[in-house]
Amino acid sequence: MEELVIRDADVVDGSGDPWYRADVVVDRGRIVSIVKEAADAGCQRPKARRELDAEGLVLSPGFIDMHAHSDLALLRDPDHSAKAAQGVTLEVLGQDGLSYAPVDDRTLEEVRRAVTGWNGHGDDIDFDWRTVGEYLDRLDRGIAVNAAYLIPQGTVRALAVGWEDRAATPEELDRMRRLVAEGMEQGAVGMSSGLTYTPGMYAEDAELTELCRVVARYGGYYCPHHRSYGAGALEAYAEMVALAREAGCSLHLAHATMNFGVNEGRAPELLTLLDEALAAGADITLDTYPYTPGSTTLAALLPSWASEGGPEETLRRLADDGTAERIRHDLEVVGADGCHGVPVDWDTIEISGVGDPALTRYVGRRLDGWTTARHLLLTDRLAPSILQHVGHEENVRTIMRHPAHTGGSDGILQGAKPHPRAYGTFPRYLGTYVRELGVLSLEECVAHLTSRPASRLRLPDRGLVKEGYRADLVLFDPRTVTPGSTFENPRQLPTGIPHVLIDGKPVIEDGERTDVLAGRAVRNSPM
């Protein structure tokens, strides 16, 4: 007898097709049968050792978070309810060009310092890996949800070139090609870049194109945080489209927002650019989060020249009064490349987390100017994370309607007051943008969160409620699903998602987190 039957579910299967009523049978981690309209037809109902009553609930594939920053959180926090309770069954890590593999001892310490605001310094983590394959093996010991990995181009450059603003030598470029090839062979699904973050931003397009050619050989995709989301955003998008087409590589645009005042109302221009490229044969997808503010580290706003050489050099420059004044001028007058070419408006910058508990009083406060920002960067040694209140609601709604759109939380779990998207992205799509605003139909929204990302990841047995597919499933109440997280209280779990299964095992049961660690690394299958 099979293990589980999910009885009388309203199945939204991830394809975008209309929902239907069915009994769904799960055994050994797979969907083994779907009996449509079983109760109404009066046919023999399937039986199993365990029955889950889904009356009034929608059954959908598990949600895929296409932009996650849980690289250490999955190891640090086995519970990981921030994502599991949202119905997320797979996260894509290694984002924005900076993560923890491949590294050597020097690079690992530099990266840990550079992204402390994203993931903490990691003093509580045993970094017993150096390669991509070893990191994925570490995930395979058991994690809350599944995880795929993007090779971080900035980390690769730090390993092969360092943190200097210069072109790679031919020998260094060859080493970066080998590192990317090795990462793909070991299971990465693609490569990310953070082209407003050092040292990845020091790479010219020709260098990035060469690395993307390697990614393409293995059937992976390129996921850039491109060179500007503010002034010059459309030109930066066009640059990435052209680069990926030159390399023959699939492209996935990370957190594809149109932020800052210069881009208000310009989302249709971005979508026209993408539609023209798609019509010409390009393979492009994108992800967004359903909120207007962004989130990053305070140090990320600095001009790139101030961060050249790595974290210690950055701190040295901040400590020098004359150099700090140059930094201030670039930030406030010129518009630093780290702040997307837009002069910083300190009133839009809210501190969301600090590393030093003595600085907790700053969390939740808007910055009052450069003096306070500099003090925090020096005292907390680049650790502060921030919210940046620079988005536009109509741009958010316009972009999420596009057929190439997928969902990504960009959720930073670090800090006392993180962005609520870390805990609320997927129920916010379902509750706010489907039920309350009608921006997307339920069937279309679920497709954006399931089958479309699974297709981008080339996963042949995930993303649909379909016989033979993995039983990564979510049951939610479409009438009540709501994010609990708010900007005031961001660490609140959602309501209306009583059951989440990974490989048929209950990760969330009756609204509560179980002790099941069913997640594993999801590896690319080299072509």
Coordinates of C-alpha atoms in Angstrom, one line a residue:
M1 CA 0.0 0.0 0.0
E2 CA 1.2 3.5 -0.9
E3 CA 2.4 5.8 1.9
L4 CA 0.1 8.9 1.5
V5 CA -3.1 10.0 -0.2
I6 CA -3.9 13.7 -0.2
R7 CA -7.7 13.6 -0.3
D8 CA -10.0 16.1 -2.1
A9 CA -7.4 18.7 -3.0
D10 CA -8.0 21.6 -5.3
V11 CA -5.0 21.0 -7.5
V12 CA -3.2 24.0 -9.1
D13 CA -0.6 21.9 -10.9
G14 CA 1.9 24.6 -11.8
S15 CA 1.3 24.5 -15.6
G16 CA -1.0 27.5 -15.6
D17 CA -4.0 25.4 -16.5
P18 CA -7.3 25.7 -14.6
W19 CA -7.4 24.0 -11.2
Y20 CA -9.2 20.6 -10.7
R21 CA -10.3 18.5 -7.8
A22 CA -8.3 15.2 -7.2
D23 CA -6.9 12.7 -4.8
V24 CA -3.1 12.6 -5.1
V25 CA -1.2 9.5 -4.1
V26 CA 2.5 9.8 -2.9
D27 CA 4.9 6.9 -2.4
R28 CA 8.7 6.8 -2.0
G29 CA 9.0 10.5 -2.6
R30 CA 7.1 10.6 -5.9
I31 CA 3.6 11.3 -7.1
V32 CA 2.4 7.9 -8.2
S33 CA -1.2 8.6 -9.2
I34 CA -3.7 11.4 -9.5
V35 CA -7.4 10.5 -9.5
K36 CA -9.4 13.5 -10.7
E37 CA -12.8 14.3 -9.4
A38 CA -12.7 11.1 -7.4
A39 CA -15.4 12.0 -4.9
D40 CA -17.9 13.2 -7.6
A41 CA -17.4 10.3 -9.9
G42 CA -18.2 7.7 -7.3
C43 CA -15.2 5.7 -8.4
Q44 CA -13.0 3.6 -6.1
R45 CA -11.0 6.0 -4.0
P46 CA -7.3 5.4 -3.6
K47 CA -6.1 4.2 -0.3
A48 CA -2.8 4.6 1.6
R49 CA -1.3 4.1 5.0
R50 CA -1.8 7.8 5.8
E51 CA -4.5 10.2 4.6
L52 CA -4.3 14.0 4.5
D53 CA -7.6 15.8 4.3
A54 CA -7.2 18.6 1.8
E55 CA -10.8 19.8 1.7
G56 CA -10.8 23.5 1.0
L57 CA -7.0 23.6 0.3
V58 CA -5.0 24.2 -2.8
L59 CA -2.4 21.6 -3.6
S60 CA 0.5 23.0 -5.7
P61 CA 4.1 22.1 -6.4
G62 CA 6.6 23.4 -3.8
F63 CA 7.7 27.0 -4.4
I64 CA 11.2 27.6 -5.8
D65 CA 13.0 30.6 -4.5
M66 CA 15.2 31.7 -7.4
H67 CA 17.2 34.2 -5.4
A68 CA 18.1 33.2 -1.9
H69 CA 20.9 34.1 0.5
S70 CA 20.6 31.1 2.8
D71 CA 24.1 29.9 2.0
L72 CA 25.0 29.6 5.7
A73 CA 21.5 29.8 7.2
L74 CA 20.7 26.3 5.9
L75 CA 23.7 25.0 7.8
R76 CA 23.3 27.2 10.9
D77 CA 19.5 26.7 11.4
P78 CA 18.2 23.2 10.7
D79 CA 14.6 24.5 11.4
H80 CA 14.8 27.2 8.6
S81 CA 11.1 28.0 9.1
A82 CA 11.7 31.4 7.4
K83 CA 11.5 29.5 4.1
A84 CA 9.9 26.2 4.9
A85 CA 6.8 27.8 6.4
Q86 CA 6.3 29.8 3.1
G87 CA 6.1 26.6 1.1
V88 CA 9.6 26.9 -0.3
T89 CA 11.0 23.5 -1.2
L90 CA 14.0 24.7 -3.2
E91 CA 16.3 27.7 -2.9
V92 CA 19.0 28.9 -5.4
L93 CA 22.1 30.0 -3.5
G94 CA 25.4 31.5 -4.5
Q95 CA 23.8 34.8 -5.6
D96 CA 25.2 38.2 -6.6
G97 CA 28.7 36.9 -7.3
L98 CA 29.8 36.3 -3.7
S99 CA 29.6 33.0 -1.8
Y100 CA 31.7 30.4 -0.1
A101 CA 32.9 28.1 -2.9
P102 CA 35.2 27.7 -4.7
V103 CA 37.8 29.2 -2.2
D104 CA 41.1 28.8 -0.6
D105 CA 41.9 29.8 2.9
R106 CA 42.7 33.4 2.0
T107 CA 39.7 33.9 -0.2
L108 CA 37.3 32.3 2.3
E109 CA 38.2 34.8 5.0
E110 CA 38.0 37.7 2.6
V111 CA 34.5 36.6 1.4
R112 CA 33.3 36.0 4.9
R113 CA 34.3 39.6 5.8
A114 CA 32.8 41.0 2.6
V115 CA 29.4 39.5 3.0
T116 CA 29.0 39.5 6.8
G117 CA 25.9 41.7 6.4
W118 CA 24.3 39.0 4.2
N119 CA 25.1 35.9 6.2
G120 CA 27.0 36.8 9.4
H121 CA 30.7 36.2 9.7
G122 CA 30.2 32.4 10.1
D123 CA 32.1 31.9 13.4
D124 CA 29.5 29.3 14.2
I125 CA 30.1 27.4 10.9
D126 CA 32.7 24.6 10.3
F127 CA 33.9 25.6 6.9
D128 CA 35.0 22.1 6.0
W129 CA 34.7 22.6 2.3
R130 CA 36.7 24.5 -0.4
T131 CA 35.2 23.4 -3.7
V132 CA 31.7 23.6 -5.1
G133 CA 31.3 19.9 -4.9
E134 CA 32.4 19.8 -1.2
Y135 CA 29.9 22.5 -0.4
L136 CA 27.1 20.6 -2.1
D137 CA 28.2 17.4 -0.2
R138 CA 27.9 19.4 3.0
L139 CA 24.3 20.3 2.1
D140 CA 23.6 16.6 1.4
R141 CA 24.1 15.8 5.1
G142 CA 20.5 17.1 5.6
I143 CA 19.0 20.5 5.4
A144 CA 15.5 21.9 5.8
V145 CA 14.8 22.5 2.1
N146 CA 16.5 21.6 -1.2
A147 CA 19.2 23.9 -2.5
A148 CA 20.9 24.6 -5.9
Y149 CA 24.1 26.6 -6.3
L150 CA 25.4 29.2 -8.7
I151 CA 29.1 29.6 -9.0
P152 CA 29.9 33.2 -7.7
Q153 CA 31.9 35.0 -10.3
G154 CA 33.2 37.6 -7.8
T155 CA 34.5 34.8 -5.6
V156 CA 36.2 33.1 -8.6
R157 CA 37.8 36.4 -9.5
A158 CA 39.0 36.9 -5.9
L159 CA 40.6 33.5 -6.0
A160 CA 42.3 33.9 -9.4
V161 CA 43.0 37.6 -9.6
G162 CA 42.4 39.1 -6.1
W163 CA 40.5 42.3 -5.3
E164 CA 42.4 44.7 -7.6
D165 CA 40.7 46.8 -10.2
R166 CA 42.5 45.5 -13.3
A167 CA 42.1 43.2 -16.2
A168 CA 42.8 39.5 -15.7
T169 CA 46.0 38.2 -17.3
P170 CA 45.5 35.4 -19.9
E171 CA 46.8 32.9 -17.3
E172 CA 44.3 34.2 -14.7
L173 CA 41.4 34.1 -17.2
D174 CA 42.4 30.5 -18.0
R175 CA 42.3 29.7 -14.3
M176 CA 38.8 31.3 -13.9
R177 CA 37.6 29.2 -16.9
R178 CA 38.9 26.1 -15.2
L179 CA 37.2 27.0 -11.8
V180 CA 33.9 27.6 -13.5
A181 CA 34.1 24.4 -15.5
E182 CA 35.0 22.4 -12.3
G183 CA 32.1 24.0 -10.4
M184 CA 29.7 23.1 -13.2
E185 CA 31.0 19.6 -13.4
Q186 CA 30.5 19.3 -9.6
G187 CA 26.9 20.2 -9.8
A188 CA 26.4 24.0 -10.0
V189 CA 23.4 25.1 -12.1
G190 CA 25.0 28.3 -13.5
M191 CA 27.1 31.3 -12.5
S192 CA 26.1 34.6 -10.8
S193 CA 27.7 38.0 -10.8
G194 CA 27.4 41.0 -8.6
L195 CA 28.5 43.8 -10.9
T196 CA 28.0 46.6 -8.3
Y197 CA 30.0 44.5 -5.8
T198 CA 33.8 44.2 -5.6
P199 CA 35.7 42.3 -6.9
G200 CA 33.2 41.0 -9.5
M201 CA 32.5 44.5 -10.8
Y202 CA 36.1 44.8 -12.0
A203 CA 35.5 42.3 -14.7
E204 CA 35.0 43.7 -18.2
D205 CA 32.4 42.3 -20.5
A206 CA 34.9 40.3 -22.5
E207 CA 36.0 38.4 -19.4
L208 CA 32.4 37.7 -18.4
T209 CA 31.6 36.5 -21.9
E210 CA 34.4 34.0 -21.7
L211 CA 33.1 32.6 -18.4
C212 CA 29.6 32.5 -19.7
R213 CA 30.8 30.4 -22.7
V214 CA 32.0 27.8 -20.2
V215 CA 28.6 27.9 -18.3
A216 CA 26.8 27.4 -21.6
R217 CA 28.8 24.3 -22.5
Y218 CA 27.3 22.6 -19.4
G219 CA 23.7 23.8 -20.0
G220 CA 23.8 26.3 -17.2
Y221 CA 22.6 29.9 -17.0
Y222 CA 24.1 33.3 -16.2
C223 CA 22.5 35.2 -13.3
P224 CA 23.9 38.7 -13.1
H225 CA 23.2 41.4 -10.6
H226 CA 24.1 43.9 -13.3
R227 CA 26.0 47.1 -13.3
S228 CA 23.2 49.5 -12.3
Y229 CA 19.7 49.3 -11.0
G230 CA 19.4 53.1 -10.9
A231 CA 20.9 55.6 -13.4
G232 CA 21.7 53.7 -16.5
A233 CA 19.5 50.7 -15.5
L234 CA 18.1 50.0 -19.0
E235 CA 21.6 50.2 -20.5
A236 CA 22.8 47.8 -17.9
Y237 CA 20.0 45.3 -18.8
A238 CA 20.8 45.7 -22.5
E239 CA 24.5 45.0 -21.7
M240 CA 23.7 41.7 -20.0
V241 CA 21.3 40.7 -22.8
A242 CA 24.0 41.3 -25.4
L243 CA 26.7 39.6 -23.4
A244 CA 24.7 36.5 -22.9
R245 CA 23.7 36.3 -26.5
E246 CA 27.3 36.7 -27.6
A247 CA 28.3 33.8 -25.2
G248 CA 25.4 31.6 -26.3
C249 CA 24.3 31.4 -22.7
S250 CA 20.9 31.4 -21.1
L251 CA 20.2 34.5 -19.0
H252 CA 18.3 35.0 -15.8
L253 CA 18.1 38.6 -14.5
A254 CA 18.4 38.8 -10.7
H255 CA 15.9 40.8 -8.7
A256 CA 14.9 42.6 -11.9
T257 CA 13.4 45.8 -10.4
M258 CA 13.4 49.3 -11.8
N259 CA 14.2 51.3 -8.6
F260 CA 15.2 54.8 -7.7
G261 CA 13.3 58.0 -8.9
V262 CA 15.0 58.0 -12.3
N263 CA 13.2 54.8 -13.2
E264 CA 9.7 55.4 -11.9
G265 CA 7.2 54.2 -14.5
R266 CA 9.8 52.8 -16.8
A267 CA 9.1 49.0 -16.3
P268 CA 7.4 48.8 -19.8
E269 CA 10.7 49.9 -21.4
L270 CA 12.5 47.0 -19.7
L271 CA 9.9 44.5 -20.8
T272 CA 10.0 45.8 -24.4
L273 CA 13.8 45.2 -24.3
L274 CA 13.3 41.7 -23.1
D275 CA 10.4 41.0 -25.6
E276 CA 12.6 42.1 -28.5
A277 CA 15.4 39.8 -27.3
L278 CA 13.1 36.9 -26.8
A279 CA 11.5 37.3 -30.2
A280 CA 15.0 37.2 -31.7
G281 CA 15.7 33.9 -30.0
A282 CA 17.3 34.8 -26.7
D283 CA 16.6 32.6 -23.7
I284 CA 15.8 35.0 -20.8
T285 CA 14.0 34.8 -17.5
L286 CA 14.0 37.0 -14.5
D287 CA 13.0 37.1 -10.8
T288 CA 11.5 39.7 -8.5
Y289 CA 10.3 40.1 -5.0
P290 CA 6.9 41.6 -4.3
Y291 CA 8.0 44.6 -2.3
T292 CA 9.3 48.1 -3.1
P293 CA 12.3 48.5 -0.8
G294 CA 15.6 46.8 -1.6
S295 CA 18.1 45.3 0.8
T296 CA 21.9 45.0 0.9
T297 CA 24.8 45.9 3.0
L298 CA 25.8 49.5 3.9
A299 CA 29.3 48.9 2.5
A300 CA 27.8 48.0 -0.9
L301 CA 26.9 51.6 -1.5
L302 CA 30.6 52.7 -1.5
P303 CA 32.3 53.7 -4.7
S304 CA 34.2 50.7 -6.2
W305 CA 37.6 52.5 -5.9
A306 CA 37.0 52.7 -2.1
S307 CA 36.6 48.9 -1.9
E308 CA 39.5 47.9 -4.1
G309 CA 41.9 45.5 -2.4
G310 CA 39.4 43.9 -0.1
P311 CA 37.7 44.6 3.2
E312 CA 40.9 45.7 5.1
E313 CA 41.8 48.2 2.5
T314 CA 38.2 49.6 2.6
L315 CA 38.4 50.1 6.3
R316 CA 41.8 51.8 6.0
R317 CA 40.3 54.3 3.5
L318 CA 37.3 54.9 5.7
A319 CA 39.6 55.7 8.6
D320 CA 41.5 58.3 6.7
D321 CA 39.7 61.7 6.9
G322 CA 40.8 62.9 3.5
T323 CA 39.9 59.7 1.7
A324 CA 36.6 59.5 3.6
E325 CA 35.7 62.9 2.3
R326 CA 36.3 61.7 -1.3
I327 CA 34.0 58.8 -0.5
R328 CA 31.3 61.2 0.8
H329 CA 31.5 63.4 -2.2
D330 CA 31.1 60.4 -4.6
L331 CA 28.2 59.2 -2.6
E332 CA 26.3 62.4 -2.0
V333 CA 27.2 64.5 -5.1
V334 CA 28.5 62.3 -7.9
G335 CA 26.4 59.2 -7.4
A336 CA 28.7 56.2 -6.6
D337 CA 28.7 53.1 -8.8
G338 CA 28.0 51.1 -5.6
C339 CA 24.8 53.1 -5.2
H340 CA 23.9 52.6 -8.9
G341 CA 25.0 56.0 -10.1
V342 CA 22.4 57.8 -8.0
P343 CA 23.4 60.3 -5.3
V344 CA 22.5 58.7 -2.0
D345 CA 19.5 60.0 -0.1
W346 CA 20.3 59.0 3.4
D347 CA 16.7 59.3 4.5
T348 CA 16.0 56.2 2.3
I349 CA 18.6 54.1 4.1
E350 CA 17.4 52.1 7.1
I351 CA 19.7 50.0 9.2
S352 CA 18.4 46.5 9.4
G353 CA 21.2 44.7 11.2
V354 CA 24.6 45.1 12.8
G355 CA 27.3 42.7 13.8
D356 CA 28.2 44.3 17.1
P357 CA 25.4 44.1 19.7
A358 CA 26.5 47.4 21.2
L359 CA 25.3 49.1 18.0
T360 CA 21.8 47.6 18.2
R361 CA 20.3 51.0 18.9
Y362 CA 20.8 51.9 15.3
V363 CA 18.6 49.1 14.0
G364 CA 15.4 50.4 12.5
R365 CA 16.7 53.9 12.2
R366 CA 17.1 55.9 9.0
L367 CA 20.6 57.3 8.6
D368 CA 21.0 61.1 9.2
G369 CA 24.1 61.5 7.0
W370 CA 27.6 60.4 6.1
T371 CA 29.0 60.9 9.6
T372 CA 26.8 58.2 11.1
A373 CA 27.2 55.9 8.1
R374 CA 31.0 56.2 8.3
H375 CA 30.9 55.6 12.1
L376 CA 28.9 52.4 11.6
L377 CA 31.0 51.1 8.8
L378 CA 34.2 51.5 10.9
T379 CA 32.9 50.5 14.3
D380 CA 31.0 47.5 12.9
R381 CA 33.8 46.6 10.4
L382 CA 31.5 46.7 7.3
A383 CA 28.9 44.4 8.9
P384 CA 25.7 46.6 8.9
S385 CA 22.9 45.6 6.6
I386 CA 20.3 48.0 5.3
L387 CA 16.9 48.4 3.7
Q388 CA 16.9 50.9 0.8
H389 CA 13.4 52.5 0.3
V390 CA 13.7 53.3 -3.4
G391 CA 11.1 51.2 -5.3
H392 CA 7.9 51.9 -7.2
E393 CA 4.8 49.8 -6.8
E394 CA 3.6 50.1 -10.4
N395 CA 7.0 48.8 -11.6
V396 CA 6.7 45.9 -9.3
R397 CA 3.2 44.9 -10.6
T398 CA 4.1 45.4 -14.2
I399 CA 7.2 43.2 -14.1
M400 CA 5.6 40.4 -12.2
R401 CA 2.9 40.0 -15.0
H402 CA 5.5 39.2 -17.6
P403 CA 5.6 35.5 -18.8
A404 CA 9.4 35.3 -18.2
H405 CA 8.9 36.2 -14.5
T406 CA 9.7 34.0 -11.6
G407 CA 9.7 34.6 -7.8
G408 CA 12.8 35.2 -5.7
S409 CA 12.9 36.5 -2.2
D410 CA 16.4 37.9 -2.2
G411 CA 15.9 37.2 1.5
I412 CA 18.7 38.2 3.8
L413 CA 18.1 36.4 7.1
Q414 CA 20.9 38.2 9.0
G415 CA 20.2 41.1 11.3
A416 CA 17.8 42.1 14.0
K417 CA 15.3 43.6 11.5
P418 CA 15.7 42.0 8.1
H419 CA 13.6 42.8 5.1
P420 CA 10.2 41.1 5.5
R421 CA 10.6 39.5 2.1
A422 CA 12.8 36.9 3.8
Y423 CA 9.8 35.5 5.6
G424 CA 6.9 36.7 3.4
T425 CA 7.6 36.7 -0.3
F426 CA 5.6 33.7 -1.4
P427 CA 2.5 34.2 0.8
R428 CA 2.6 37.8 -0.3
Y429 CA 2.4 36.8 -3.9
L430 CA -0.6 34.6 -3.1
G431 CA -2.4 36.8 -0.6
T432 CA -1.7 40.3 -1.8
Y433 CA -1.1 40.1 -5.5
V434 CA -3.5 37.2 -6.3
R435 CA -6.4 37.4 -3.8
E436 CA -6.5 41.1 -2.9
L437 CA -5.2 42.9 -6.0
G438 CA -5.9 40.4 -8.8
V439 CA -2.6 41.2 -10.5
L440 CA -2.2 37.5 -11.3
S441 CA -4.6 34.7 -11.4
L442 CA -3.9 31.9 -8.9
E443 CA -3.0 29.4 -11.6
E444 CA -0.7 31.9 -13.3
C445 CA 1.0 32.9 -10.1
V446 CA 1.7 29.3 -9.1
A447 CA 3.3 28.7 -12.5
H448 CA 5.6 31.7 -11.9
L449 CA 6.7 30.2 -8.6
T450 CA 7.0 26.5 -9.6
S451 CA 7.2 25.2 -13.2
R452 CA 8.9 28.3 -14.7
P453 CA 11.8 28.3 -12.3
A454 CA 12.0 24.5 -12.5
S455 CA 12.4 24.9 -16.3
R456 CA 15.1 27.5 -15.9
L457 CA 17.0 25.1 -13.6
R458 CA 16.5 22.2 -16.1
L459 CA 14.8 20.0 -13.5
P460 CA 12.9 17.3 -15.3
D461 CA 10.9 16.1 -12.4
R462 CA 10.0 19.1 -10.3
G463 CA 7.7 22.1 -10.6
L464 CA 4.4 20.3 -11.5
V465 CA 1.9 18.1 -9.8
K466 CA 2.3 15.3 -12.2
E467 CA 2.6 11.5 -12.0
G468 CA 6.2 10.5 -11.7
Y469 CA 7.3 13.9 -10.4
R470 CA 8.9 14.4 -7.0
A471 CA 6.5 15.0 -4.2
D472 CA 7.7 18.5 -3.3
L473 CA 4.3 19.9 -2.5
V474 CA 2.5 22.7 -0.7
L475 CA -1.1 22.8 0.7
F476 CA -2.4 26.3 1.3
D477 CA -5.7 28.0 1.9
P478 CA -6.2 30.6 -0.9
R479 CA -8.8 32.5 1.2
T480 CA -6.4 33.1 4.2
V481 CA -2.8 32.7 3.0
T482 CA -1.1 35.8 4.3
P483 CA 2.5 36.8 5.2
G484 CA 3.0 37.4 8.9
S485 CA 6.1 39.4 8.4
T486 CA 6.0 43.2 8.3
F487 CA 8.6 45.9 8.2
E488 CA 8.0 46.5 11.9
N489 CA 8.0 42.7 12.8
P490 CA 9.8 40.9 10.0
R491 CA 10.5 37.6 11.6
Q492 CA 6.8 36.5 11.8
L493 CA 5.8 33.3 10.0
P494 CA 2.9 33.2 7.5
T495 CA -0.6 31.9 8.0
G496 CA -2.7 29.7 5.7
I497 CA 0.0 27.2 4.7
P498 CA -0.7 24.2 6.9
H499 CA 1.3 21.5 5.0
V500 CA 4.6 21.4 3.1
L501 CA 6.2 18.1 1.9
I502 CA 9.7 17.5 0.5
D503 CA 10.1 14.1 -1.2
G504 CA 6.8 13.2 0.4
K505 CA 8.0 13.9 3.9
P506 CA 6.2 16.4 6.1
V507 CA 8.4 19.5 6.7
I508 CA 5.4 21.6 7.8
E509 CA 2.5 19.6 9.3
D510 CA -0.7 21.3 10.6
G511 CA 1.1 24.6 10.5
E512 CA 4.1 23.5 12.6
R513 CA 7.7 22.7 11.7
T514 CA 8.6 19.1 12.1
D515 CA 12.1 17.8 12.7
V516 CA 12.4 16.4 9.2
L517 CA 15.5 17.4 7.2
A518 CA 14.5 16.2 3.8
G519 CA 16.4 18.8 1.8
R520 CA 19.4 18.0 -0.3
A521 CA 21.6 19.6 -2.9
V522 CA 20.0 19.7 -6.4
R523 CA 22.8 19.3 -8.9
N524 CA 23.1 20.2 -12.5
S525 CA 23.3 17.3 -14.9
P526 CA 26.1 18.3 -17.3
M527 CA 25.0 18.1 -21.0

